[in-house]
XYZ file of C-alpha atoms in Angstrom:
384
model
C 41.325 158.886 112.131
C 44.338 157.063 110.884
C 45.926 157.989 107.531
C 45.182 154.953 104.936
C 48.344 155.960 103.119
C 50.813 155.622 105.933
C 48.998 152.348 106.817
C 49.563 151.014 103.592
C 52.998 151.959 103.245
C 53.653 150.355 106.568
C 52.097 147.301 105.594
C 54.068 147.132 102.427
C 57.505 147.470 104.141
C 56.513 144.710 106.931
C 55.647 142.296 104.141
C 58.978 142.979 102.324
C 60.780 142.633 105.278
C 59.193 139.179 106.346
C 59.856 137.953 102.559
C 63.558 139.104 102.887
C 63.913 137.070 106.174
C 62.250 133.922 104.384
C 64.906 134.014 101.726
C 67.835 135.350 103.468
C 67.676 132.854 106.482
C 68.943 129.859 104.229
C 71.898 132.169 103.038
C 72.632 132.966 106.662
C 72.571 129.368 107.842
C 74.632 128.083 104.966
C 77.353 130.860 105.763
C 77.562 129.710 109.349
C 80.475 127.058 110.012
C 79.332 123.591 110.638
C 79.673 122.110 114.292
C 81.301 118.825 114.979
C 79.998 117.632 118.603
C 82.620 115.889 120.936
C 82.755 112.190 120.433
C 83.821 110.006 117.679
C 83.864 110.705 114.300
C 84.535 108.662 110.990
C 86.392 109.911 108.249
C 85.912 108.289 104.885
C 89.516 108.204 103.056
C 88.704 105.660 100.518
C 89.671 108.072 97.798
C 92.886 108.658 99.080
C 93.713 104.669 98.583
C 96.806 104.126 96.008
C 97.096 101.050 93.649
C 97.279 97.947 95.766
C 100.543 95.865 95.944
C 102.148 93.080 97.605
C 104.996 90.992 98.787
C 105.546 87.871 96.480
C 105.016 84.567 98.720
C 108.571 83.670 97.663
C 111.480 85.297 98.980
C 115.122 85.651 97.890
C 117.340 84.503 100.589
C 120.951 85.658 101.931
C 122.229 82.481 103.870
C 124.525 83.632 106.918
C 124.653 80.117 108.430
C 128.485 79.619 108.802
C 128.725 79.176 112.233
C 132.421 78.880 112.655
C 132.705 82.700 112.214
C 131.325 83.136 115.717
C 133.720 83.621 118.809
C 133.325 84.336 122.391
C 134.251 87.913 123.491
C 135.655 86.636 126.732
C 136.523 83.327 128.365
C 134.652 83.256 131.457
C 131.523 81.668 133.227
C 132.690 78.111 131.898
C 131.305 79.181 128.636
C 131.597 76.875 125.460
C 130.717 77.646 121.868
C 130.198 74.706 119.807
C 128.929 74.080 116.156
C 127.054 71.435 114.281
C 124.798 71.016 111.459
C 122.125 72.228 113.215
C 123.632 75.438 114.159
C 125.695 77.047 117.078
C 125.199 76.471 120.603
C 126.529 78.496 123.864
C 126.475 77.021 127.192
C 127.724 77.976 130.352
C 126.678 78.950 133.852
C 126.497 82.228 135.862
C 127.449 82.010 139.664
C 125.571 83.746 142.255
C 126.349 87.388 142.425
C 125.121 90.641 143.576
C 125.573 92.358 140.272
C 123.933 91.653 136.891
C 126.044 89.317 134.552
C 126.335 88.950 130.724
C 128.265 87.072 128.321
C 128.382 87.731 124.460
C 129.386 86.141 121.079
C 130.244 88.068 117.800
C 131.349 88.039 114.092
C 131.427 90.040 111.143
C 128.513 90.377 109.288
C 128.484 92.457 106.089
C 124.785 92.649 104.374
C 123.595 94.745 101.888
C 120.183 95.979 103.498
C 118.826 97.481 100.247
C 118.798 93.960 98.706
C 117.979 92.133 101.836
C 116.304 94.557 104.533
C 114.484 91.755 106.583
C 116.395 89.789 109.233
C 115.288 86.135 110.078
C 116.486 84.166 113.052
C 115.647 81.022 114.581
C 116.907 80.876 118.192
C 116.204 78.897 121.535
C 117.319 80.313 124.789
C 116.894 78.998 127.892
C 114.304 80.233 130.277
C 116.406 81.323 133.392
C 118.211 84.014 131.474
C 117.417 86.971 129.118
C 119.177 87.783 125.610
C 119.597 90.500 122.996
C 120.989 91.096 119.250
C 122.925 94.094 118.399
C 124.153 95.201 115.024
C 126.999 97.652 114.333
C 127.634 99.319 110.701
C 131.074 100.944 109.394
C 130.529 105.017 108.479
C 133.949 107.053 107.730
C 136.214 104.377 109.481
C 134.185 104.321 112.665
C 131.946 101.459 113.752
C 128.516 102.767 114.428
C 126.057 100.900 116.862
C 122.507 100.378 115.165
C 120.922 99.239 118.442
C 119.106 100.645 121.434
C 118.393 99.433 125.002
C 114.765 99.626 124.480
C 114.536 98.351 121.004
C 112.635 95.021 119.864
C 115.952 93.014 120.217
C 117.205 93.924 123.272
C 116.747 91.934 126.683
C 114.399 89.554 125.556
C 113.243 86.844 127.749
C 114.272 83.254 126.887
C 111.555 80.773 126.696
C 113.233 77.569 126.276
C 111.385 77.047 122.972
C 112.449 77.844 119.294
C 111.722 81.602 118.461
C 111.181 83.089 115.045
C 112.622 86.543 115.003
C 112.071 88.659 111.847
C 112.009 92.170 111.623
C 112.885 95.073 109.026
C 116.172 96.184 109.550
C 115.617 99.485 108.133
C 112.518 100.494 110.438
C 114.611 99.162 113.331
C 117.744 101.404 112.686
C 115.888 104.558 111.772
C 113.772 104.050 114.833
C 117.136 103.604 116.869
C 119.437 106.227 115.472
C 117.250 108.848 113.306
C 119.233 108.012 110.261
C 119.278 105.308 107.421
C 122.184 102.813 107.183
C 122.085 100.655 104.229
C 124.605 97.768 105.519
C 125.762 96.248 108.564
C 129.464 95.206 109.434
C 129.164 93.072 112.634
C 126.766 91.535 114.893
C 126.885 90.572 118.758
C 124.643 88.232 120.881
C 124.518 88.477 124.452
C 123.178 86.378 127.121
C 122.306 88.114 130.766
C 120.973 87.356 134.087
C 120.125 89.916 136.933
C 121.607 89.540 140.516
C 120.744 86.378 141.804
C 121.966 84.132 145.082
C 121.677 80.870 142.809
C 123.891 79.588 140.210
C 122.155 79.964 136.841
C 123.028 77.342 133.878
C 122.232 78.939 130.210
C 121.967 77.628 126.864
C 121.616 79.543 123.818
C 121.224 77.768 120.327
C 121.060 79.482 116.810
C 119.695 77.430 114.151
C 119.147 79.997 111.398
C 120.583 83.569 110.645
C 119.329 84.625 107.217
C 118.521 87.863 105.457
C 115.349 87.949 103.302
C 113.758 90.039 100.380
C 109.948 89.546 99.412
C 109.839 91.177 96.268
C 107.043 94.095 95.904
C 104.417 93.400 93.191
C 101.594 95.239 91.687
C 98.429 93.212 92.651
C 95.415 94.323 90.590
C 94.696 90.752 89.780
C 94.864 86.993 91.571
C 98.249 85.846 92.710
C 100.145 84.323 95.378
C 101.181 86.875 97.933
C 102.992 86.777 101.436
C 101.424 90.423 102.385
C 99.104 92.840 100.782
C 99.527 96.629 100.822
C 97.008 99.494 100.643
C 98.714 102.664 100.832
C 96.989 106.074 101.595
C 97.657 109.443 100.178
C 98.338 112.599 102.077
C 95.809 112.514 104.938
C 94.933 115.717 106.607
C 95.888 116.060 109.902
C 93.998 118.004 112.736
C 95.446 118.476 116.251
C 92.220 118.807 117.617
C 91.310 115.326 116.877
C 93.069 112.091 118.160
C 93.136 109.041 115.747
C 91.557 106.077 117.572
C 91.429 103.170 114.911
C 91.590 102.314 111.154
C 89.204 100.291 109.383
C 89.172 98.800 105.980
C 86.144 96.667 104.401
C 86.427 94.618 101.525
C 86.696 90.868 100.149
C 89.689 88.676 100.919
C 90.482 85.672 98.600
C 93.203 83.559 100.152
C 94.548 79.897 100.899
C 91.547 78.375 103.293
C 92.545 78.333 106.721
C 94.965 81.207 106.315
C 95.984 83.064 109.371
C 96.878 86.826 108.867
C 97.671 90.026 111.102
C 96.837 93.463 109.995
C 99.145 96.518 110.557
C 98.531 100.171 110.331
C 102.032 101.914 109.596
C 102.273 105.708 109.750
C 106.056 106.740 109.106
C 108.023 104.618 111.611
C 105.090 104.105 114.052
C 103.518 100.343 113.891
C 100.305 99.569 115.307
C 99.137 96.084 115.180
C 95.597 94.422 114.940
C 94.106 91.146 116.237
C 94.802 87.919 114.429
C 92.250 86.649 111.755
C 91.742 83.116 110.673
C 89.804 82.673 107.386
C 87.609 79.572 107.716
C 85.791 80.196 104.460
C 86.995 82.025 101.422
C 86.479 84.361 99.747
C 85.036 86.223 102.329
C 83.430 89.719 103.113
C 85.514 90.988 106.101
C 85.862 93.954 108.197
C 89.409 94.620 109.592
C 90.143 97.170 112.424
C 93.526 98.259 113.877
C 93.386 100.317 116.991
C 95.972 102.955 117.527
C 96.939 102.379 121.026
C 100.045 103.681 122.831
C 101.243 99.839 123.279
C 102.389 99.107 119.982
C 105.240 96.872 118.390
C 108.689 98.158 118.088
C 109.112 96.496 114.883
C 107.674 95.565 111.529
C 108.456 91.889 110.163
C 108.131 92.708 106.455
C 108.861 95.380 103.957
C 107.887 98.618 104.761
C 105.212 100.549 102.636
C 106.346 102.989 99.710
C 103.954 105.504 101.175
C 104.022 107.375 104.688
C 100.652 105.539 105.727
C 99.433 102.208 104.714
C 97.355 99.220 105.862
C 99.325 96.104 105.525
C 97.940 92.378 105.940
C 100.595 89.920 106.482
C 100.045 86.172 106.392
C 101.361 84.258 109.474
C 100.323 81.018 107.537
C 98.784 80.564 104.048
C 99.161 83.129 101.147
C 96.797 85.707 100.005
C 95.067 85.532 96.471
C 93.397 88.909 96.187
C 91.961 91.630 98.195
C 89.061 94.181 96.831
C 88.900 97.353 98.969
C 85.392 98.572 99.322
C 85.927 101.093 102.131
C 88.660 102.759 104.301
C 87.803 104.776 107.191
C 89.885 106.732 109.916
C 87.883 106.854 113.345
C 88.792 110.029 115.331
C 87.845 111.250 118.512
C 87.504 114.774 119.780
C 87.153 116.118 123.471
C 85.882 119.480 122.127
C 83.140 120.648 119.798
C 84.839 121.786 116.384
C 83.552 124.058 113.669
C 84.686 124.112 110.226
C 83.244 125.555 106.989
C 81.229 123.381 104.847
C 83.332 122.551 101.470
C 81.919 122.782 98.124
C 80.837 119.406 96.602
C 81.516 119.479 93.083
C 79.237 120.665 90.333
C 76.016 119.970 92.751
C 77.786 122.422 95.414
C 78.524 125.108 92.656
C 74.828 125.067 91.629
C 73.277 125.239 95.435
C 75.845 128.241 95.747
C 74.642 129.891 92.768
C 71.371 129.727 93.843
C 71.567 131.004 97.398
C 74.171 133.619 96.715
C 73.160 135.022 93.409
C 69.478 134.067 92.493
C 67.980 134.583 96.120
C 69.546 138.037 96.551
C 68.503 139.111 93.075
C 65.132 137.882 93.922
C 64.675 139.569 97.441
C 65.732 143.028 95.717
C 62.965 142.584 92.757
C 60.558 141.776 95.584
C 61.502 144.967 97.637
C 61.324 146.898 94.616
C 58.160 145.803 93.835
C 56.765 146.483 97.373
C 58.116 149.976 97.213
C 56.730 150.705 94.061
C 53.384 149.397 94.848
C 53.199 151.492 98.161
C 54.401 154.564 96.330
C 51.558 153.828 93.644
C 48.831 153.387 96.401
C 50.145 156.501 98.101
C 49.979 158.507 94.777
C 46.504 157.451 93.904
C 45.066 158.157 97.402
C 46.734 161.680 97.573
C 45.264 162.680 94.261
C 41.733 161.656 95.047
């Protein structure tokens, strides 16, 4: 016949073990790292937004339209340089050649880029040739090239139509040289043609050369703005995730029919989004900028004061106000990722106090009660 004391003792311990599991499983579960499956993951970074600021719709202008300063660097290819109230015109003709041919014009150009960081040129080049613009600076008595063969101003195809060329000189120069230069000393513009068996007539006309500054203004209220900047604080980087796109949602008020282009700027890297046209205003709009390997080599306006920012630039019309509701960074991961679950404010502390303090104490009390009950039954039965 089985011993009833031993049976009740075993039952008490089994009951206590089950109760302990019931209470301890949530503790074990919450202590395990969270798992993020492969795929796209959206991270809300609205809390990182800095106060919105903007470019004034009116720029201060440094006029460099004195055409008589320009000169040919070589007298060849029948080239002539003429000046008029409409600008400067270079004409000539490249003969048949088995080698590439080029011709250039230059001038001194002393510009304080801190005061006027944006270069603007209105230029028209015949479609049969290419052209490029090269800036130089002076450092310790030596001439320093500020250009690179692959930059936004090099080897541009002529279109036969007037082109607006506008870019931020600091972004261009630092991308090319890895350094910051705050002034220029001269500029060269060249025309070129690859090897050809045919003679090629060329024409280059410069109608404007100016340096601009759109003052940056705080934009908490309505105004008239050329561009609006939404800066982001320090973004946590994870090498296991690849940033695919940036999205900003909010309400935009602007001049009716305005056209704007969104950019995401990360340091010297520029990413351009699609062109948006505002048929109705104000409008609730979601703007997305994809992060692709093919990105612009230059930026047309002031660089943001933060390392990372979303910038909306007007192509026509002006902004009145931008109210930001949400900003998200969309990442992609090819592998599952684990990470600890962060505490979330006061509720997080209350939850952790419950799981890590009250539950263990409750389990200990229950265990103690079960052991006492088992010992009491055993003592009662042994005394009979």
